[in-house]
Amino acid sequence: WIQRNNAPPRSWDDAEYLAESVATYHALERGDLIEFLRMSSRPARGVHPPMPKLFPIAAYALVGPGTRPALYAYTILIPAFCVYVFLLARDITGSERAAMFAVAVTCCFPLTYGLWRLVMAEFGLAVAVTASHYHLLRSTRASAWRAWHAALAGTFIGWAMLWKISAPVFVAGPLCYVLVRSLAEAKDAQRQSYLRILLWIAAAGLVVAGPFYFLRLGSLWDFVVYNSSPEPSIEQFALGPVFSPATVLNYWLMLINFGISGYFAFVFAGLVMTQLVRRERSLPLAE
């Protein structure tokens, strides 16, 4: 499929990521290590985290720079994504068969295979978020590997932050789950264990992503403020007025059509209705 793809990146963002990625590799190729480190630590496209332009560099060293080597490098993310979806689903359901089914369904989502064709940023984030969810879930269970899973969860969260600045949106829910679990524990020892898990996660995330964000806190904050302001250049990508019922409806319709597809939305709704109808309702005991 990659060999038959002779077109340049069709997205403006992807084209810029590719150009910066090749330029960064050329600095390494020249043996200018200081320039390579300087370019590697610079935000991609001026304001974005650097991982999209750094990830393909190892492939350039093997087969040379270009669009195809970049795509070859990013195909590694596809099996990594499938493996972590399988592990996460198996841990949730306790069934390998259900986990394989979850992988098959997830890979058929339009959003998933659409991201496979636009892999310069979003799909790396998808892998990092899925992996962090799996290790977060494992870190809540009593085992000798809890601290390792917590450290890996923090590492993947930090790695996700190096892909996209929006990564906290996708990991905030699971982190709140761990925090609530820690506060709900009645025994002090268990509560302290959960707090240590959170500290491991925070420490690993800061080690991975902290240097990049702390060095550019001012410019990144300006970027966040700009994206939160009513600017004409931003409003062209909006779905409508903020908090409008029509905007919310448009968002969910877009999520169904371009995220999971109408087919899977219909199947999911049917399964939910079937479970609700078949569920046994407990009757009050006769006195």
GROMACS .gro file of C-alpha atoms in nm, residues 6-266:
model
  261
    6ASN     CA    1   0.307   0.822  -0.479
    7ALA     CA    2   0.127   1.135  -0.363
    8PRO     CA    3   0.279   1.382  -0.114
    9PRO     CA    4   0.099   1.431   0.218
   10ARG     CA    5  -0.247   1.566   0.146
   11SER     CA    6  -0.264   1.755   0.474
   12TRP     CA    7  -0.087   2.086   0.530
   13ASP     CA    8   0.009   1.986   0.885
   14ASP     CA    9   0.153   1.652   0.776
   15ALA     CA   10   0.354   1.818   0.500
   16GLU     CA   11   0.510   2.059   0.749
   17TYR     CA   12   0.586   1.779   0.994
   18LEU     CA   13   0.755   1.583   0.716
   19ALA     CA   14   0.962   1.881   0.601
   20GLU     CA   15   1.082   1.956   0.956
   21SER     CA   16   1.151   1.587   1.014
   22VAL     CA   17   1.376   1.564   0.708
   23ALA     CA   18   1.553   1.890   0.795
   24THR     CA   19   1.620   1.761   1.149
   25TYR     CA   20   1.761   1.438   1.006
   26HIS     CA   21   1.993   1.630   0.770
   27ALA     CA   22   2.150   1.802   1.072
   28LEU     CA   23   2.224   1.459   1.219
   29GLU     CA   24   2.348   1.335   0.883
   30ARG     CA   25   2.596   1.622   0.867
   31GLY     CA   26   2.728   1.526   1.208
   32ASP     CA   27   2.615   1.856   1.362
   33LEU     CA   28   2.495   1.713   1.693
   34ILE     CA   29   2.432   2.052   1.855
   35GLU     CA   30   2.212   2.165   1.565
   36PHE     CA   31   2.032   1.829   1.570
   37LEU     CA   32   1.955   1.862   1.943
   38ARG     CA   33   1.844   2.222   1.893
   39MET     CA   34   1.608   2.130   1.610
   40SER     CA   35   1.483   1.822   1.795
   41SER     CA   36   1.388   2.025   2.100
   42ARG     CA   37   1.212   2.296   1.901
   43PRO     CA   38   0.831   2.275   1.877
   44ALA     CA   39   0.704   2.124   1.553
   45ARG     CA   40   0.533   2.377   1.329
   46GLY     CA   41   0.632   2.646   1.579
   47VAL     CA   42   0.393   2.554   1.862
   48HIS     CA   43   0.332   2.178   1.859
   49PRO     CA   44   0.519   1.902   2.049
   50PRO     CA   45   0.816   1.756   1.858
   51MET     CA   46   0.743   1.382   1.845
   52PRO     CA   47   0.569   1.381   1.501
   53LYS     CA   48   0.889   1.505   1.336
   54LEU     CA   49   1.124   1.293   1.552
   55PHE     CA   50   0.958   0.952   1.521
   56PRO     CA   51   1.059   0.876   1.156
   57ILE     CA   52   1.426   0.975   1.196
   58ALA     CA   53   1.542   0.620   1.275
   59ALA     CA   54   1.382   0.503   0.947
   60TYR     CA   55   1.565   0.779   0.757
   61ALA     CA   56   1.894   0.648   0.894
   62LEU     CA   57   1.815   0.304   0.750
   63VAL     CA   58   1.661   0.381   0.410
   64GLY     CA   59   1.705   0.756   0.361
   65PRO     CA   60   1.467   1.050   0.412
   66GLY     CA   61   1.137   1.088   0.232
   67THR     CA   62   0.763   1.033   0.246
   68ARG     CA   63   0.776   0.654   0.214
   69PRO     CA   64   1.037   0.598   0.487
   70ALA     CA   65   0.826   0.818   0.716
   71LEU     CA   66   0.521   0.600   0.643
   72TYR     CA   67   0.729   0.285   0.696
   73ALA     CA   68   0.825   0.414   1.039
   74TYR     CA   69   0.469   0.498   1.135
   75THR     CA   70   0.334   0.154   1.037
   76ILE     CA   71   0.509   0.026   1.352
   77LEU     CA   72   0.240   0.209   1.547
   78ILE     CA   73  -0.040   0.000   1.392
   79PRO     CA   74   0.053  -0.339   1.550
   80ALA     CA   75   0.148  -0.158   1.873
   81PHE     CA   76  -0.202  -0.007   1.882
   82CYS     CA   77  -0.366  -0.345   1.815
   83VAL     CA   78  -0.162  -0.518   2.088
   84TYR     CA   79  -0.255  -0.258   2.350
   85VAL     CA   80  -0.622  -0.259   2.251
   86PHE     CA   81  -0.615  -0.638   2.294
   87LEU     CA   82  -0.444  -0.618   2.635
   88LEU     CA   83  -0.677  -0.345   2.758
   89ALA     CA   84  -0.992  -0.525   2.641
   90ARG     CA   85  -0.871  -0.858   2.785
   91ASP     CA   86  -0.811  -0.695   3.123
   92ILE     CA   87  -1.156  -0.535   3.122
   93THR     CA   88  -1.354  -0.837   2.999
   94GLY     CA   89  -1.136  -1.125   3.119
   95SER     CA   90  -1.181  -1.292   2.779
   96GLU     CA   91  -0.925  -1.323   2.500
   97ARG     CA   92  -1.205  -1.391   2.252
   98ALA     CA   93  -1.379  -1.066   2.346
   99ALA     CA   94  -1.044  -0.885   2.326
  100MET     CA   95  -0.980  -1.011   1.972
  101PHE     CA   96  -1.330  -0.902   1.876
  102ALA     CA   97  -1.261  -0.558   2.028
  103VAL     CA   98  -0.944  -0.525   1.817
  104ALA     CA   99  -1.131  -0.622   1.499
  105VAL     CA  100  -1.414  -0.377   1.565
  106THR     CA  101  -1.181  -0.092   1.665
  107CYS     CA  102  -0.969  -0.139   1.353
  108CYS     CA  103  -1.285  -0.112   1.142
  109PHE     CA  104  -1.379   0.228   1.283
  110PRO     CA  105  -1.346   0.502   1.015
  111LEU     CA  106  -1.154   0.712   1.267
  112THR     CA  107  -0.898   0.436   1.321
  113TYR     CA  108  -0.812   0.347   0.964
  114GLY     CA  109  -0.848   0.712   0.870
  115LEU     CA  110  -0.574   0.796   1.119
  116TRP     CA  111  -0.358   0.523   0.966
  117ARG     CA  112  -0.347   0.739   0.653
  118LEU     CA  113  -0.272   1.058   0.851
  119VAL     CA  114  -0.023   0.925   1.100
  120MET     CA  115   0.206   1.222   1.152
  121ALA     CA  116   0.052   1.315   1.491
  122GLU     CA  117  -0.286   1.174   1.585
  123PHE     CA  118  -0.214   0.802   1.559
  124GLY     CA  119   0.095   0.825   1.778
  125LEU     CA  120  -0.129   0.993   2.036
  126ALA     CA  121  -0.381   0.708   2.000
  127VAL     CA  122  -0.112   0.447   2.076
  128ALA     CA  123   0.022   0.642   2.375
  129VAL     CA  124  -0.325   0.698   2.523
  130THR     CA  125  -0.432   0.333   2.480
  131ALA     CA  126  -0.108   0.209   2.636
  132SER     CA  127  -0.138   0.451   2.927
  133HIS     CA  128  -0.496   0.334   2.994
  134TYR     CA  129  -0.383  -0.028   3.006
  135HIS     CA  130  -0.097   0.037   3.247
  136LEU     CA  131  -0.316   0.264   3.460
  137LEU     CA  132  -0.569  -0.016   3.494
  138ARG     CA  133  -0.298  -0.266   3.587
  139SER     CA  134  -0.151  -0.027   3.843
  140THR     CA  135  -0.478  -0.031   4.039
  141ARG     CA  136  -0.449  -0.405   4.102
  142ALA     CA  137  -0.248  -0.559   4.380
  143SER     CA  138   0.064  -0.722   4.236
  144ALA     CA  139   0.440  -0.705   4.254
  145TRP     CA  140   0.440  -0.512   3.923
  146ARG     CA  141   0.213  -0.225   4.032
  147ALA     CA  142   0.497   0.027   4.053
  148TRP     CA  143   0.628  -0.079   3.710
  149HIS     CA  144   0.284  -0.038   3.556
  150ALA     CA  145   0.249   0.303   3.721
  151ALA     CA  146   0.588   0.412   3.584
  152LEU     CA  147   0.495   0.285   3.237
  153ALA     CA  148   0.158   0.463   3.257
  154GLY     CA  149   0.335   0.789   3.341
  155THR     CA  150   0.590   0.729   3.065
  156PHE     CA  151   0.318   0.681   2.804
  157ILE     CA  152   0.129   0.985   2.934
  158GLY     CA  153   0.447   1.191   2.897
  159TRP     CA  154   0.501   1.042   2.550
  160ALA     CA  155   0.143   1.135   2.459
  161MET     CA  156   0.218   1.492   2.567
  162LEU     CA  157   0.508   1.492   2.321
  163TRP     CA  158   0.265   1.401   2.041
  164LYS     CA  159  -0.020   1.644   2.109
  165ILE     CA  160  -0.084   1.914   2.367
  166SER     CA  161  -0.441   1.783   2.398
  167ALA     CA  162  -0.325   1.453   2.555
  168PRO     CA  163  -0.454   1.541   2.908
  169VAL     CA  164  -0.811   1.539   2.774
  170PHE     CA  165  -0.781   1.166   2.701
  171VAL     CA  166  -0.607   1.058   3.022
  172ALA     CA  167  -0.783   1.279   3.277
  173GLY     CA  168  -1.072   1.033   3.323
  174PRO     CA  169  -0.858   0.727   3.409
  175LEU     CA  170  -0.635   0.939   3.635
  176CYS     CA  171  -0.942   1.062   3.822
  177TYR     CA  172  -1.052   0.699   3.857
  178VAL     CA  173  -0.721   0.611   4.025
  179LEU     CA  174  -0.749   0.919   4.249
  180VAL     CA  175  -1.106   0.835   4.354
  181ARG     CA  176  -1.004   0.476   4.424
  182SER     CA  177  -0.723   0.603   4.647
  183LEU     CA  178  -0.954   0.836   4.840
  184ALA     CA  179  -1.227   0.572   4.875
  185GLU     CA  180  -1.000   0.313   5.035
  186ALA     CA  181  -1.084   0.277   5.402
  187LYS     CA  182  -0.747   0.138   5.509
  188ASP     CA  183  -0.456   0.380   5.538
  189ALA     CA  184  -0.210   0.131   5.389
  190GLN     CA  185  -0.418   0.087   5.074
  191ARG     CA  186  -0.471   0.463   5.043
  192GLN     CA  187  -0.098   0.524   5.073
  193SER     CA  188  -0.035   0.256   4.812
  194TYR     CA  189  -0.262   0.435   4.562
  195LEU     CA  190  -0.099   0.769   4.640
  196ARG     CA  191   0.243   0.616   4.570
  197ILE     CA  192   0.107   0.492   4.238
  198LEU     CA  193  -0.003   0.846   4.151
  199LEU     CA  194   0.339   0.980   4.248
  200TRP     CA  195   0.510   0.724   4.022
  201ILE     CA  196   0.281   0.825   3.735
  202ALA     CA  197   0.344   1.197   3.789
  203ALA     CA  198   0.722   1.150   3.821
  204ALA     CA  199   0.752   0.942   3.503
  205GLY     CA  200   0.533   1.183   3.306
  206LEU     CA  201   0.738   1.484   3.421
  207VAL     CA  202   1.066   1.314   3.330
  208VAL     CA  203   0.947   1.242   2.974
  209ALA     CA  204   0.750   1.557   2.887
  210GLY     CA  205   0.853   1.806   3.156
  211PRO     CA  206   1.170   1.944   2.994
  212PHE     CA  207   0.995   2.033   2.668
  213TYR     CA  208   0.698   2.203   2.837
  214PHE     CA  209   0.883   2.382   3.116
  215LEU     CA  210   1.126   2.541   2.871
  216ARG     CA  211   0.839   2.677   2.659
  217LEU     CA  212   0.569   2.738   2.918
  218GLY     CA  213   0.509   3.098   2.809
  219SER     CA  214   0.471   3.030   2.437
  220LEU     CA  215   0.259   2.720   2.498
  221TRP     CA  216   0.029   2.915   2.728
  222ASP     CA  217  -0.009   3.182   2.457
  223PHE     CA  218  -0.102   2.903   2.215
  224VAL     CA  219  -0.368   2.770   2.454
  225VAL     CA  220  -0.512   3.120   2.506
  226TYR     CA  221  -0.520   3.180   2.131
  227ASN     CA  222  -0.706   2.854   2.068
  228SER     CA  223  -0.955   2.941   2.343
  229SER     CA  224  -1.035   3.285   2.201
  230PRO     CA  225  -1.304   3.372   1.944
  231GLU     CA  226  -1.074   3.411   1.644
  232PRO     CA  227  -1.201   3.398   1.282
  233SER     CA  228  -0.913   3.165   1.187
  234ILE     CA  229  -1.029   2.916   1.452
  235GLU     CA  230  -1.405   2.954   1.409
  236GLN     CA  231  -1.384   2.814   1.054
  237PHE     CA  232  -1.311   2.473   1.213
  238ALA     CA  233  -1.593   2.501   1.469
  239LEU     CA  234  -1.925   2.318   1.450
  240GLY     CA  235  -2.132   2.612   1.573
  241PRO     CA  236  -2.180   2.839   1.875
  242VAL     CA  237  -2.034   2.711   2.201
  243PHE     CA  238  -2.281   2.519   2.426
  244SER     CA  239  -2.554   2.542   2.161
  245PRO     CA  240  -2.773   2.226   2.149
  246ALA     CA  241  -2.727   2.221   1.771
  247THR     CA  242  -2.348   2.229   1.814
  248VAL     CA  243  -2.359   1.939   2.061
  249LEU     CA  244  -2.584   1.742   1.824
  250ASN     CA  245  -2.350   1.812   1.532
  251TYR     CA  246  -2.057   1.687   1.740
  252TRP     CA  247  -2.227   1.356   1.822
  253LEU     CA  248  -2.340   1.311   1.464
  254MET     CA  249  -1.984   1.371   1.343
  255LEU     CA  250  -1.855   1.125   1.605
  256ILE     CA  251  -2.095   0.860   1.478
  257ASN     CA  252  -2.039   0.921   1.107
  258PHE     CA  253  -1.663   0.972   1.106
  259GLY     CA  254  -1.568   0.808   1.434
  260ILE     CA  255  -1.737   0.471   1.471
  261SER     CA  256  -1.972   0.476   1.167
  262GLY     CA  257  -2.350   0.457   1.160
  263TYR     CA  258  -2.332   0.077   1.131
  264PHE     CA  259  -2.147   0.028   1.460
  265ALA     CA  260  -2.361   0.293   1.631
  266PHE     CA  261  -2.674   0.101   1.527
   0.00000   0.00000   0.00000
